[in-house]
Coordinates of C-alpha atoms and ligand atoms in Angstrom, one line a residue:
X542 CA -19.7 10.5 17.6
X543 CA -21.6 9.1 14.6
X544 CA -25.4 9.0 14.2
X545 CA -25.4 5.3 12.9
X546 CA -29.4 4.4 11.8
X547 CA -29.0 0.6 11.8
X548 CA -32.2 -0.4 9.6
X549 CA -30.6 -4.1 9.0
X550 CA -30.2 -4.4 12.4
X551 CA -34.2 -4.3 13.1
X552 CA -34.9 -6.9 10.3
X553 CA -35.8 -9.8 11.7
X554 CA -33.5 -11.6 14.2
X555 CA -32.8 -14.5 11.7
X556 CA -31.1 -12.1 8.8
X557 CA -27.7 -11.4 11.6
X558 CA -25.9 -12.7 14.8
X559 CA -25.4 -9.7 17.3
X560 CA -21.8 -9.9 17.5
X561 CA -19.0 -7.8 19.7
X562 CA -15.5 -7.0 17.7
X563 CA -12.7 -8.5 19.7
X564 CA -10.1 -6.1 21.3
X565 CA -6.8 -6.0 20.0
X566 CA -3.6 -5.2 22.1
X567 CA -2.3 -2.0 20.3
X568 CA -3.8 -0.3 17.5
X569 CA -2.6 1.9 15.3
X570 CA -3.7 4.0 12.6
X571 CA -2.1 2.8 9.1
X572 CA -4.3 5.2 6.9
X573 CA -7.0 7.0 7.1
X574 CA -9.4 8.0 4.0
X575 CA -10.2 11.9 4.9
X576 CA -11.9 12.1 1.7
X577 CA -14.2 9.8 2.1
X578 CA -14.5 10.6 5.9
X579 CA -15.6 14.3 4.6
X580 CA -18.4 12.4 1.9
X581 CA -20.3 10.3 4.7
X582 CA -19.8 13.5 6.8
X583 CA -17.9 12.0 9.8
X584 CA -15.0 14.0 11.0
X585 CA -11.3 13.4 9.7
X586 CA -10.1 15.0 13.3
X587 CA -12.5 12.9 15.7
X588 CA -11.7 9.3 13.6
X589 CA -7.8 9.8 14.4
X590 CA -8.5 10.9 17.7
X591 CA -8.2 7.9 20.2
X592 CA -12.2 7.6 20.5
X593 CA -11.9 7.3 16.7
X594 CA -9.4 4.5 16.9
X595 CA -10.7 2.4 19.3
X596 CA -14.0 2.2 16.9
X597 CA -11.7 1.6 14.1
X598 CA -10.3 -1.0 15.9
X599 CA -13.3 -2.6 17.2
X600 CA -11.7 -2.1 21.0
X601 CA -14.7 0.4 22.3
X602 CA -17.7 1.4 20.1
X603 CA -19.8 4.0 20.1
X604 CA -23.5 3.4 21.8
X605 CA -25.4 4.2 18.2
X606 CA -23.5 1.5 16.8
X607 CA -25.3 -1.7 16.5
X608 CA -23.0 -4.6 15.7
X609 CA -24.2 -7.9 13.6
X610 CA -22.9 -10.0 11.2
X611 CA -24.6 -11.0 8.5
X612 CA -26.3 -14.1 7.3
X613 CA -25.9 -14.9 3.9
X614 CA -25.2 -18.5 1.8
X615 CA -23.1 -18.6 -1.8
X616 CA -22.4 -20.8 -4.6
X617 CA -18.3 -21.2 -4.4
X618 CA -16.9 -22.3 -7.4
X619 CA -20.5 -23.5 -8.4
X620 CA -20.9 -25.8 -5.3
X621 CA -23.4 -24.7 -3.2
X622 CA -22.7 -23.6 0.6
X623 CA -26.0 -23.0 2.5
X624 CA -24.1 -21.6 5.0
X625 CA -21.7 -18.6 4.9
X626 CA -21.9 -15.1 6.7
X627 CA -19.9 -12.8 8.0
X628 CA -17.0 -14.8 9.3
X629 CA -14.2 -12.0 9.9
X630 CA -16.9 -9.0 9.1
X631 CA -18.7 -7.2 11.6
X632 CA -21.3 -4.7 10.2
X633 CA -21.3 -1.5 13.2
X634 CA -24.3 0.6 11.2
X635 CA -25.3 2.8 8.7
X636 CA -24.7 6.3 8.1
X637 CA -26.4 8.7 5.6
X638 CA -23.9 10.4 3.5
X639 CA -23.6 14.3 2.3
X640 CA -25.2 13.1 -0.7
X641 CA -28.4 12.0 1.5
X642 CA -27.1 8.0 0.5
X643 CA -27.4 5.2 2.8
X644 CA -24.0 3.3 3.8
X645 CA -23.2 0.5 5.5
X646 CA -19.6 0.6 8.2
X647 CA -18.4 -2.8 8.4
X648 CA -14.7 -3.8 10.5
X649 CA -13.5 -6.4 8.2
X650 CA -11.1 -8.5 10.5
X651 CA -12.4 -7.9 13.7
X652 CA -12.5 -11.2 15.4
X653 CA -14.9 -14.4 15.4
X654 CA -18.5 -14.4 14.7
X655 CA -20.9 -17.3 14.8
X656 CA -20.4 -17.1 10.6
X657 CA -16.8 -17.9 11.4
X658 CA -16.4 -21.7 11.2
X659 CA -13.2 -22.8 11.6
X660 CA -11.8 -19.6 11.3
X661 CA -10.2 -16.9 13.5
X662 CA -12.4 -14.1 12.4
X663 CA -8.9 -12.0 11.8
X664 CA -7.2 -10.4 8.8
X665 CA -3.9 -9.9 8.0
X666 CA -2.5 -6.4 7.8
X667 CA -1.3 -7.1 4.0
X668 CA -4.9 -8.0 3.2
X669 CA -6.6 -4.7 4.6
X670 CA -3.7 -2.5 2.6
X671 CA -4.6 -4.7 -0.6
X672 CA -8.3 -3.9 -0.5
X673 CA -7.5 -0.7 0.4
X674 CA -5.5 0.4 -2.2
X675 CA -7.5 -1.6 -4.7
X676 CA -11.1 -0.7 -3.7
X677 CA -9.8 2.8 -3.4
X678 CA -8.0 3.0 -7.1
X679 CA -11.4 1.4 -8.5
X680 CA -13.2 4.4 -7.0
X681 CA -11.0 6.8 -8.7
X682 CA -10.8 5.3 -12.1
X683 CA -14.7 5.5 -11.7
X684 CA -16.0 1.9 -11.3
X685 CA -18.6 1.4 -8.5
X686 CA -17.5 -0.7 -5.6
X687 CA -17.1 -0.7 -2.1
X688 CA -14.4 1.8 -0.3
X689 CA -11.9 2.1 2.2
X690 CA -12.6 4.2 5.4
X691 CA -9.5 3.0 7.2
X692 CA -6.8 0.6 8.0
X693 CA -5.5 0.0 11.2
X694 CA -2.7 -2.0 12.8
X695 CA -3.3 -4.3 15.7
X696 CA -0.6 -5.0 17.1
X697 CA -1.9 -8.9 17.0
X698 CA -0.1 -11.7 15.2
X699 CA -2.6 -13.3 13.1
X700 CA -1.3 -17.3 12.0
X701 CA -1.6 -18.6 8.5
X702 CA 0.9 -20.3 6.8
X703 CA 3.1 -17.7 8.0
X704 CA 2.8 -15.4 10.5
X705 CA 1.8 -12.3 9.7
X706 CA 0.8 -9.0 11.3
X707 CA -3.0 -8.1 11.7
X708 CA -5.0 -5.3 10.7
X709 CA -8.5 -4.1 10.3
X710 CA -10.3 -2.6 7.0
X711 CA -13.1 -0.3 7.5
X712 CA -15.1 -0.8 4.5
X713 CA -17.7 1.5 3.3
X714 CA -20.6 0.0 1.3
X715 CA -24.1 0.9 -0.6
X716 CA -25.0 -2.3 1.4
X717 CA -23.3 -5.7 1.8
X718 CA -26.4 -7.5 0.3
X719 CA -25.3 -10.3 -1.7
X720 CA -27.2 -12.3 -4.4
X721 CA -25.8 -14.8 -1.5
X722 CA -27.9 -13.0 1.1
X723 CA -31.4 -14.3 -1.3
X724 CA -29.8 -17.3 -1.5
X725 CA -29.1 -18.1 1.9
X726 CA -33.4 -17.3 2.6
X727 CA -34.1 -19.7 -0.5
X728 CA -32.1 -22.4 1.2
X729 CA -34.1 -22.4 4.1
X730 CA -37.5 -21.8 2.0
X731 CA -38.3 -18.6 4.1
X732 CA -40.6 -16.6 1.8
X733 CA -41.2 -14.0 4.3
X734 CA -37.8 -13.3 4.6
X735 CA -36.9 -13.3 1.3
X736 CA -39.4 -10.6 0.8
X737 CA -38.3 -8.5 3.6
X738 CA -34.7 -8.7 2.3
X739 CA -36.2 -7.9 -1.4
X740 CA -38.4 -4.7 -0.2
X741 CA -35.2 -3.3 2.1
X742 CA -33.0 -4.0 -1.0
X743 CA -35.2 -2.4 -3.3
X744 CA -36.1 0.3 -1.2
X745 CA -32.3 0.7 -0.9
X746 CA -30.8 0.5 -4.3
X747 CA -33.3 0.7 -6.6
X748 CA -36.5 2.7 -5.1
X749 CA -38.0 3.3 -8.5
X750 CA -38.6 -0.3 -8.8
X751 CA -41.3 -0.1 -6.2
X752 CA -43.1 1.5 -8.2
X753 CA -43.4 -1.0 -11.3
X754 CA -45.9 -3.5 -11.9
X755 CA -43.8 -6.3 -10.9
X756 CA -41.6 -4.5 -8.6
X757 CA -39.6 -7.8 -7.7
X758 CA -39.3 -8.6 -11.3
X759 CA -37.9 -4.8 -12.2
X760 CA -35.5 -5.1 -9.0
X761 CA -34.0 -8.5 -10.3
X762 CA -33.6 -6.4 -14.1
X763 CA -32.2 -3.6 -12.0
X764 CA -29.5 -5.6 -10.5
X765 CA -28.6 -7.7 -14.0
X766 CA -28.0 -4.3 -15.7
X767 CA -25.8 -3.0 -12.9
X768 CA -23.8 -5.9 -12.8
X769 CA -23.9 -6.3 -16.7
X770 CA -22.2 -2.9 -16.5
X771 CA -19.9 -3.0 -14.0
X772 CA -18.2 -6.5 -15.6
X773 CA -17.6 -4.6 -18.8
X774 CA -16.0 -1.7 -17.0
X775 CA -13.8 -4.3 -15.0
X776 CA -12.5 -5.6 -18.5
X777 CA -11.8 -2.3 -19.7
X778 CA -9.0 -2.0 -17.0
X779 CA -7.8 -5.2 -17.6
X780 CA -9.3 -6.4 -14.1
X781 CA -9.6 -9.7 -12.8
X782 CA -12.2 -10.2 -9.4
X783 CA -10.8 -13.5 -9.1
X784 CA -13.5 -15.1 -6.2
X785 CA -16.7 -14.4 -8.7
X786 CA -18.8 -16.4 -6.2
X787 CA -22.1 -15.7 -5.5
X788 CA -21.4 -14.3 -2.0
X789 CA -18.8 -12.1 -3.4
X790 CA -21.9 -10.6 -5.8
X791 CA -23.5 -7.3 -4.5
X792 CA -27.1 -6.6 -5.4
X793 CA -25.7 -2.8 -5.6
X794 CA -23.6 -3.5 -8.3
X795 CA -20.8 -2.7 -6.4
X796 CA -17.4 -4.7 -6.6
X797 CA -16.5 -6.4 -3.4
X798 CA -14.1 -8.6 -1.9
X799 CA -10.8 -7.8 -3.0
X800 CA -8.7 -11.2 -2.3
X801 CA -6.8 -12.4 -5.4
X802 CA -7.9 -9.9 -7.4
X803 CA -5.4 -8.5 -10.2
X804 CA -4.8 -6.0 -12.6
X805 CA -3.3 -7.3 -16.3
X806 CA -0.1 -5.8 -17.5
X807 CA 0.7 -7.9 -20.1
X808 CA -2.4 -8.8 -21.9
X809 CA -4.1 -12.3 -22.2
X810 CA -7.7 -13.3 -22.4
X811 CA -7.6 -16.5 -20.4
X812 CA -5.4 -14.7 -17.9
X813 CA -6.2 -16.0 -14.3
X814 CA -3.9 -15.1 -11.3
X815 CA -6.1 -16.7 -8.3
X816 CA -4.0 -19.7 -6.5
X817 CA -7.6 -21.3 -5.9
X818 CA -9.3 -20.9 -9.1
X819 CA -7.4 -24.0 -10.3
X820 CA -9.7 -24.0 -13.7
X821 CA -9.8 -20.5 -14.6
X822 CA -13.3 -20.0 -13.6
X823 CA -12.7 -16.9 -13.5
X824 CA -10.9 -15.8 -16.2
X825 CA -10.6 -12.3 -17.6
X826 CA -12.8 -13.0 -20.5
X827 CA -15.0 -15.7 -18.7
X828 CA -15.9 -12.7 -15.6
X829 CA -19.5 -12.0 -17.9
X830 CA -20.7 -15.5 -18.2
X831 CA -19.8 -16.1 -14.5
X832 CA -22.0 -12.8 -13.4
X833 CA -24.8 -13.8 -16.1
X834 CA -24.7 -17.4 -14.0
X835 CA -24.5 -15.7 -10.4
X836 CA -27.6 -13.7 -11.6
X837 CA -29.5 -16.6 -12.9
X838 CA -29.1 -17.7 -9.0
X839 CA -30.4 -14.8 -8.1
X840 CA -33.2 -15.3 -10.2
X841 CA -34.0 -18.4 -8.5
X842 CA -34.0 -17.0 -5.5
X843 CA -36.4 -14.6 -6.3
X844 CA -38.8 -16.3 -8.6
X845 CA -41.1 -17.1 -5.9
X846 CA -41.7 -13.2 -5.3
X847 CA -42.3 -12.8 -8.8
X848 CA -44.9 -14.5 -9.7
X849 CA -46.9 -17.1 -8.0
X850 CA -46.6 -19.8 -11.0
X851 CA -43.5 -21.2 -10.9
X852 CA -43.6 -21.6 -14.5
X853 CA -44.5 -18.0 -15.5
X854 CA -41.8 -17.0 -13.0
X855 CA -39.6 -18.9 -15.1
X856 CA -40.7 -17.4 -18.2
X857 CA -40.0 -13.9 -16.7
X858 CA -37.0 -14.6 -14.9
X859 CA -35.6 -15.5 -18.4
X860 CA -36.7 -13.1 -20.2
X861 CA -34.9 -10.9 -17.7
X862 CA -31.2 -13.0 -17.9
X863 CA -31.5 -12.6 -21.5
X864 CA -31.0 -9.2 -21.7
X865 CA -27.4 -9.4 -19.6
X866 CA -25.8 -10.1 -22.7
X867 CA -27.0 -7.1 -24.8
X868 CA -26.3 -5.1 -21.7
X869 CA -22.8 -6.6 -21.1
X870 CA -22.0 -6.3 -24.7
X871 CA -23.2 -2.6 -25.4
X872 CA -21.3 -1.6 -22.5
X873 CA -18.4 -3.4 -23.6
X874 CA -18.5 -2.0 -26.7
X875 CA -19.1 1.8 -26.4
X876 CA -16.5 0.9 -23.3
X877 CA -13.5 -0.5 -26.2
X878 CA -14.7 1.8 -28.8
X879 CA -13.9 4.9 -26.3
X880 CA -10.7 3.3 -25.2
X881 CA -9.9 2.9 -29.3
X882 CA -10.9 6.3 -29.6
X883 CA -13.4 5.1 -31.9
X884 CA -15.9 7.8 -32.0
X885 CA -19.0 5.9 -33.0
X886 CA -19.5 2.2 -33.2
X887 CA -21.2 -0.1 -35.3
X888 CA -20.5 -3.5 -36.9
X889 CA -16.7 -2.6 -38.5
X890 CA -15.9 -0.8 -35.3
X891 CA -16.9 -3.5 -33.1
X892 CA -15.1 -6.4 -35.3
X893 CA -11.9 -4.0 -35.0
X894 CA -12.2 -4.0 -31.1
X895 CA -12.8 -8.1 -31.4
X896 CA -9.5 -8.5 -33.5
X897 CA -7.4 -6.1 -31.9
X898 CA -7.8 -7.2 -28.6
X899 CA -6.7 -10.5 -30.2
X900 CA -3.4 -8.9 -31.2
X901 CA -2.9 -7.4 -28.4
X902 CA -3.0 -11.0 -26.7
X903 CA -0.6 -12.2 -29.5
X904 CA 1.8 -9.3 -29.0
X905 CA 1.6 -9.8 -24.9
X906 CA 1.3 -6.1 -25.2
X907 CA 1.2 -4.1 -21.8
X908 CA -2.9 -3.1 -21.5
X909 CA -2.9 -0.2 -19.8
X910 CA 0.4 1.4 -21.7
X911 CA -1.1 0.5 -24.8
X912 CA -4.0 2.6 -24.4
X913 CA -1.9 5.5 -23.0
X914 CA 0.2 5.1 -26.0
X915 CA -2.7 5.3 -28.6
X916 CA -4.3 8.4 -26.3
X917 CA -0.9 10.1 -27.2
X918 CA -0.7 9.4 -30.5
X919 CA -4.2 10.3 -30.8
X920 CA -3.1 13.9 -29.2
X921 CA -0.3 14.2 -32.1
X922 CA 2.6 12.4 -30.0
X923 CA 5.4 10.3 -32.3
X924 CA 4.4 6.7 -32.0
X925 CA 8.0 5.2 -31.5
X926 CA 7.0 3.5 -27.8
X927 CA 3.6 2.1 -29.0
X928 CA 6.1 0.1 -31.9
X929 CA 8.8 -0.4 -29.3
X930 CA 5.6 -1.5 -26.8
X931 CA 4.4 -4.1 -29.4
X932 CA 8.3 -5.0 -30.9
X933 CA 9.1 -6.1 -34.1
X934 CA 6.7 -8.9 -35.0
X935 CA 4.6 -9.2 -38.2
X936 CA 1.4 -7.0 -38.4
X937 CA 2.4 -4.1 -36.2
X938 CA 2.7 -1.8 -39.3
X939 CA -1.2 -3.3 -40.1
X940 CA -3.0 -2.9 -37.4
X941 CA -1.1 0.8 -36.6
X942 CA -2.6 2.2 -40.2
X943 CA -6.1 0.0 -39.6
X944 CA -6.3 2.0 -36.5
X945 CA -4.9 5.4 -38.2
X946 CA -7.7 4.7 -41.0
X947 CA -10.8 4.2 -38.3
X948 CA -9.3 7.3 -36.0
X949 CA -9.4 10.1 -38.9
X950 CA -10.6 13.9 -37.6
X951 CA -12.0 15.1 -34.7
X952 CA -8.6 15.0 -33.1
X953 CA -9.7 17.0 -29.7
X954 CA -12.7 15.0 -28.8
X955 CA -10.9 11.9 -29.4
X956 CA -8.2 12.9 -27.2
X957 CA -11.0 14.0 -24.4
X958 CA -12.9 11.1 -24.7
X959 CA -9.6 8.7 -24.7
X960 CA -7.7 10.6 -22.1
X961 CA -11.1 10.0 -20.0
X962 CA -11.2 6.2 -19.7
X963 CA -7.7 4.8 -20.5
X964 CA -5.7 5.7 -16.9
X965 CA -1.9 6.6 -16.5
X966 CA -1.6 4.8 -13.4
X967 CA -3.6 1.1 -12.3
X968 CA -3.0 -0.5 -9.1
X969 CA -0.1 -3.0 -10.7
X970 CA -0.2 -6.3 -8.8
X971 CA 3.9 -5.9 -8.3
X972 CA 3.4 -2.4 -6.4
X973 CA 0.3 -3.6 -4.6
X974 CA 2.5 -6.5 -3.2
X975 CA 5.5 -3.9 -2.3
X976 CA 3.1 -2.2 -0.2
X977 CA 2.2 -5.4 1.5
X978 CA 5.8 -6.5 1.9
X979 CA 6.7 -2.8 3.3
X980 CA 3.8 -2.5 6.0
X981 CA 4.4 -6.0 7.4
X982 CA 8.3 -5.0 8.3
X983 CA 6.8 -1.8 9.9
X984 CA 6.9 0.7 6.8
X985 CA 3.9 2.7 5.6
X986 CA 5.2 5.0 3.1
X987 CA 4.6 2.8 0.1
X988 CA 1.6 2.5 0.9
X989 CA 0.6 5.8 1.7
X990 CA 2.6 7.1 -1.6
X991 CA 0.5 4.6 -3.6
X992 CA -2.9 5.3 -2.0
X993 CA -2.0 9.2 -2.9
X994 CA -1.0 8.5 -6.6
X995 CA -3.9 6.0 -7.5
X996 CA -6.5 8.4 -6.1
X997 CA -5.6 10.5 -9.2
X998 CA -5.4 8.1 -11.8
X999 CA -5.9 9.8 -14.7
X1000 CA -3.9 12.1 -14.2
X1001 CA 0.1 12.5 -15.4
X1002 CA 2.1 13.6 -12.1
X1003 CA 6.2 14.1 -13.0
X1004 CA 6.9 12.4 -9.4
X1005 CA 4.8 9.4 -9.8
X1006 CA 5.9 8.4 -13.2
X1007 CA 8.1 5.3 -12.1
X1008 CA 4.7 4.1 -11.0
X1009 CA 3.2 4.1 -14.7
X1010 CA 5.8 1.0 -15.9
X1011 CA 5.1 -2.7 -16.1
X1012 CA 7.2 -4.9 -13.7
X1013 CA 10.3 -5.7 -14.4
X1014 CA 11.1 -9.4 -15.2
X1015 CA 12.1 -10.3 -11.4
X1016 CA 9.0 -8.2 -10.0
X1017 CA 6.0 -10.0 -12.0
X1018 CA 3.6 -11.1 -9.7
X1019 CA 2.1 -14.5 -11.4
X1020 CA -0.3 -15.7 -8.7
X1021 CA -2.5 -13.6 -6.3
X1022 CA -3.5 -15.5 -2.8
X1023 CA -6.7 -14.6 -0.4
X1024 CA -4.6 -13.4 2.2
X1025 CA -7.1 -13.0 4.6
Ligands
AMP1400 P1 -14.2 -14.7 1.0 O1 -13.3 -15.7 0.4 O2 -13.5 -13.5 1.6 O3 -15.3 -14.2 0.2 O4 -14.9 -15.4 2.3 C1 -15.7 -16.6 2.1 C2 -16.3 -17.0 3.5 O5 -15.2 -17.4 4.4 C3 -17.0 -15.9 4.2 O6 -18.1 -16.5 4.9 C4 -16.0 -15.3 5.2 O7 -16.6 -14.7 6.3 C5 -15.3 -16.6 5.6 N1 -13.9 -16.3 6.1 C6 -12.8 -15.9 5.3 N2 -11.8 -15.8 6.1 C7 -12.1 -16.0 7.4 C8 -11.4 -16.0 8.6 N3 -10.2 -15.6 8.7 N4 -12.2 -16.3 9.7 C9 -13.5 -16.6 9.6 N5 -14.1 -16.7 8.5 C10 -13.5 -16.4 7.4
MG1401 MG1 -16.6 -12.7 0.5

């Protein structure tokens, strides 16, 4: 039993299609997050029970449940789709957490929806376990994004280019209100409905803003500094979203849709691993003008809530975008500089993080060793595997005493604050895959074992330690796919 309160579900009829998930022949529980079951207070026991499975699975829901999909339109690779919507989502209600917060229970994968064009409305079991154990890593290494509740197992063969087996993702959201959702009102030049969506949104996220002089205005600067902050966190782990489109924007500042997404081992700016984003779009280092271009979107869309005169909406609106970039680049900074173990920052500090970011990219350096390799040192460990980590090429010696020079005293707050943001263990795209490759022939322990070590991330476990290397040379994973 679950005491869904569906307040989407009685915006107007035009914001959703009431939709039914499709039954699947045999499902099976894969994983279950009992954590997170515990933190939006639903019971661990009752969810594996077989009530709780056949909601999982979509084959019987409970009555409080109130099943839609969502409406919402997107810029995709800047081309402009009026048109999108939950095509393999299907959003069953909302449930207040322990914390008193409201979140949204979406099947992902649970069969066709009027949003679902050509497509079957399915997902594949490898995609559920990939956004799983990388929505659910992000969590622990403290970014904000959506979570997993659950993954199940069909028992369906879902066709792509392959055949693969088919699964369901409960995901757990703030809300699933994408800049795409104010976009998808724009296109259709509904003004009431834009300010419906605006009030539930702000009401939602950001209920301070309500109380501003221009509460649409201080909602839109809301959402450009959560998103200003959450891209510079995503760099700091080396992350790449890979689908930046508008639709795959929350308004939460939440990171959502985990399709090609990858983590960097071996450092490079311009690194891309999406098969579809052909021109690098969405590059590691192109993620913050990508967001500050989503956002101007969603300024836009909003403009006509905040202010009358479309020209003094303008004026506001960027006035607003403009301060993305100080945003972006003081969270970037302070971000670095704590990852550096640089203990204040200011213009030398911020030119070090600029140039040694550059040779880490011309050393092809491993990112997230690196930074466990400087936390060590920092902590008074021998720094033979950060040399042996960077080889033998000119300007290792350099940059080691420029660091040594900037990193003088202090030794155990550096260590704390160092220890704190550079991780022992990411989601590495080559274990990700493993998992994927394991659960479709039937075997879940990969998976499980992976979704246990990354929900400690920080934290050095003897058993796990195989799991803290780079891929070997046969096990690099060069291009990520959508899977869905
Ligand atoms: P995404 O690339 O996951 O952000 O999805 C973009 C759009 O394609 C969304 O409107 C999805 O609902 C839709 N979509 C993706 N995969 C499927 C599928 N298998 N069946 C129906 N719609 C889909
Ligand atoms: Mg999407």
């Amino acid at each position: 039993m679950i005491n869904f309160d569906n307040t989407y579900a009685r915006l107007p009829d035009r914001f959703y299609a009431h939709v039914v998930p499709a039954k699947v022949p045999a499902p099976s529980l894969v994983g279950l997050n009992e954590a997170l079951a515990e933190e939006l207070g639903l019971d661990p026991v009752w969810l594996s029970s077989a009530e709780g499975l056949a909601m999982l699975s979509g084959n019987q829901l409970p009555k409080e449940a109130d099943p839609i999909a969502q409406a919402y339109a997107g810029h995709q690779f800047g081309g402009w789709v009026p048109e999108l919507g939950d095509g393999r989502a299907i959003l069953l209600g909302e449930v207040i957490d322990l914390h008193g917060k409201r979140r949204d229970l979406q099947l992902k994968g649970s069969g066709q929806t009027p949003f679902s064009r050509r497509g079957d409305g399915k997902a594949t079991l490898g995609s559920a376990i990939r956004e799983y154990l990388c929505s659910e890593a992000m969590a622990a290494l403290n970014v904000p994004t959506t979570r997993a509740l659950a993954v199940v197992a069909t028992g369906e063969i879902v066709p792509r280019e392959h055949a693969h087996p088919g699964g369901i993702l409960t995901r757990i959201a703030g809300s699933h209100i994408r800049v795409g959702t104010f976009q998808y009102f724009q296109g259709l030049q509904d003004q009431d409905a834009l300010r419906q969506l605006a009030d539930h949104a702000m009401k939602r996220h950001f209920p301070e803003a309500t109380q501003a002089q221009n509460p649409y205005l201080a909602f839109f600067e809301r959402v450009v500094a959560a998103q200003a902050s959450l891209i510079a966190k995503w760099m700091q782990l080396g992350f790449i979203h890979g689908v930046m489109n508008t639709d795959n924007m929350t308004i939460s500042g939440e990171t959502i849709d985990f399709g090609p997404c990858a983590f960097i081992d071996s450092f490079h700016p311009d690194k891309v691993f999406s098969s579809i984003d052909r021109h690098g779009r969405y590059a590691w280092s192109n993620q913050p003008q990508a967001a500050h271009w989503n956002l101007a979107r969603l300024g836009d869309a909003l403009s006509p809530l905040i202010a009358k005169d479309p020209a003094a909406g303008k004026t506001l609106i960027s006035a607003a975008l403009d301060r993305f970039p100080h945003v972006f680049k003081e969270a970037y900074h302070s971000g670095f500089a704590a990852k550096f173990g640089l203990l204040s920052i200011a213009e030398k500090e911020e030119q070090f993080i600029a140039d040694s970011l550059q040779f880490m990219a011309e050393q092809e350096v491993d990112f997230t060793l690196f930074f466990r390799e400087l936390t060590r040192i920092a902590g008074g460990s021998e720094s033979a595997r950060l040399r042996e980590l960077l080889g033998s090429r000119a300007g290792v010696e350099e940059w080691i005493a420029d660091w040594k020079v900037l990193t003088e005293g202090e030794d155990d707050e550096r260590v704390r604050v160092m220890q704190d943001c550079n991780p022992v263990l990411i989601p590495r795209n080559h274990r990700v895959e493993q998992a994927i490759q394991a659960a479709e022939a039937g075997e879940f322990g990969v998976f499980r074992r992976l979704a246990e070590a990354w929900s400690e991330p920080f934290a050095e476990h003897e058993e796990v330690s195989d799991l803290e290397e780079p891929p070997l040379s046969h096990e690099v994973v060069c291009e990520t796919f959508c899977g869905t």
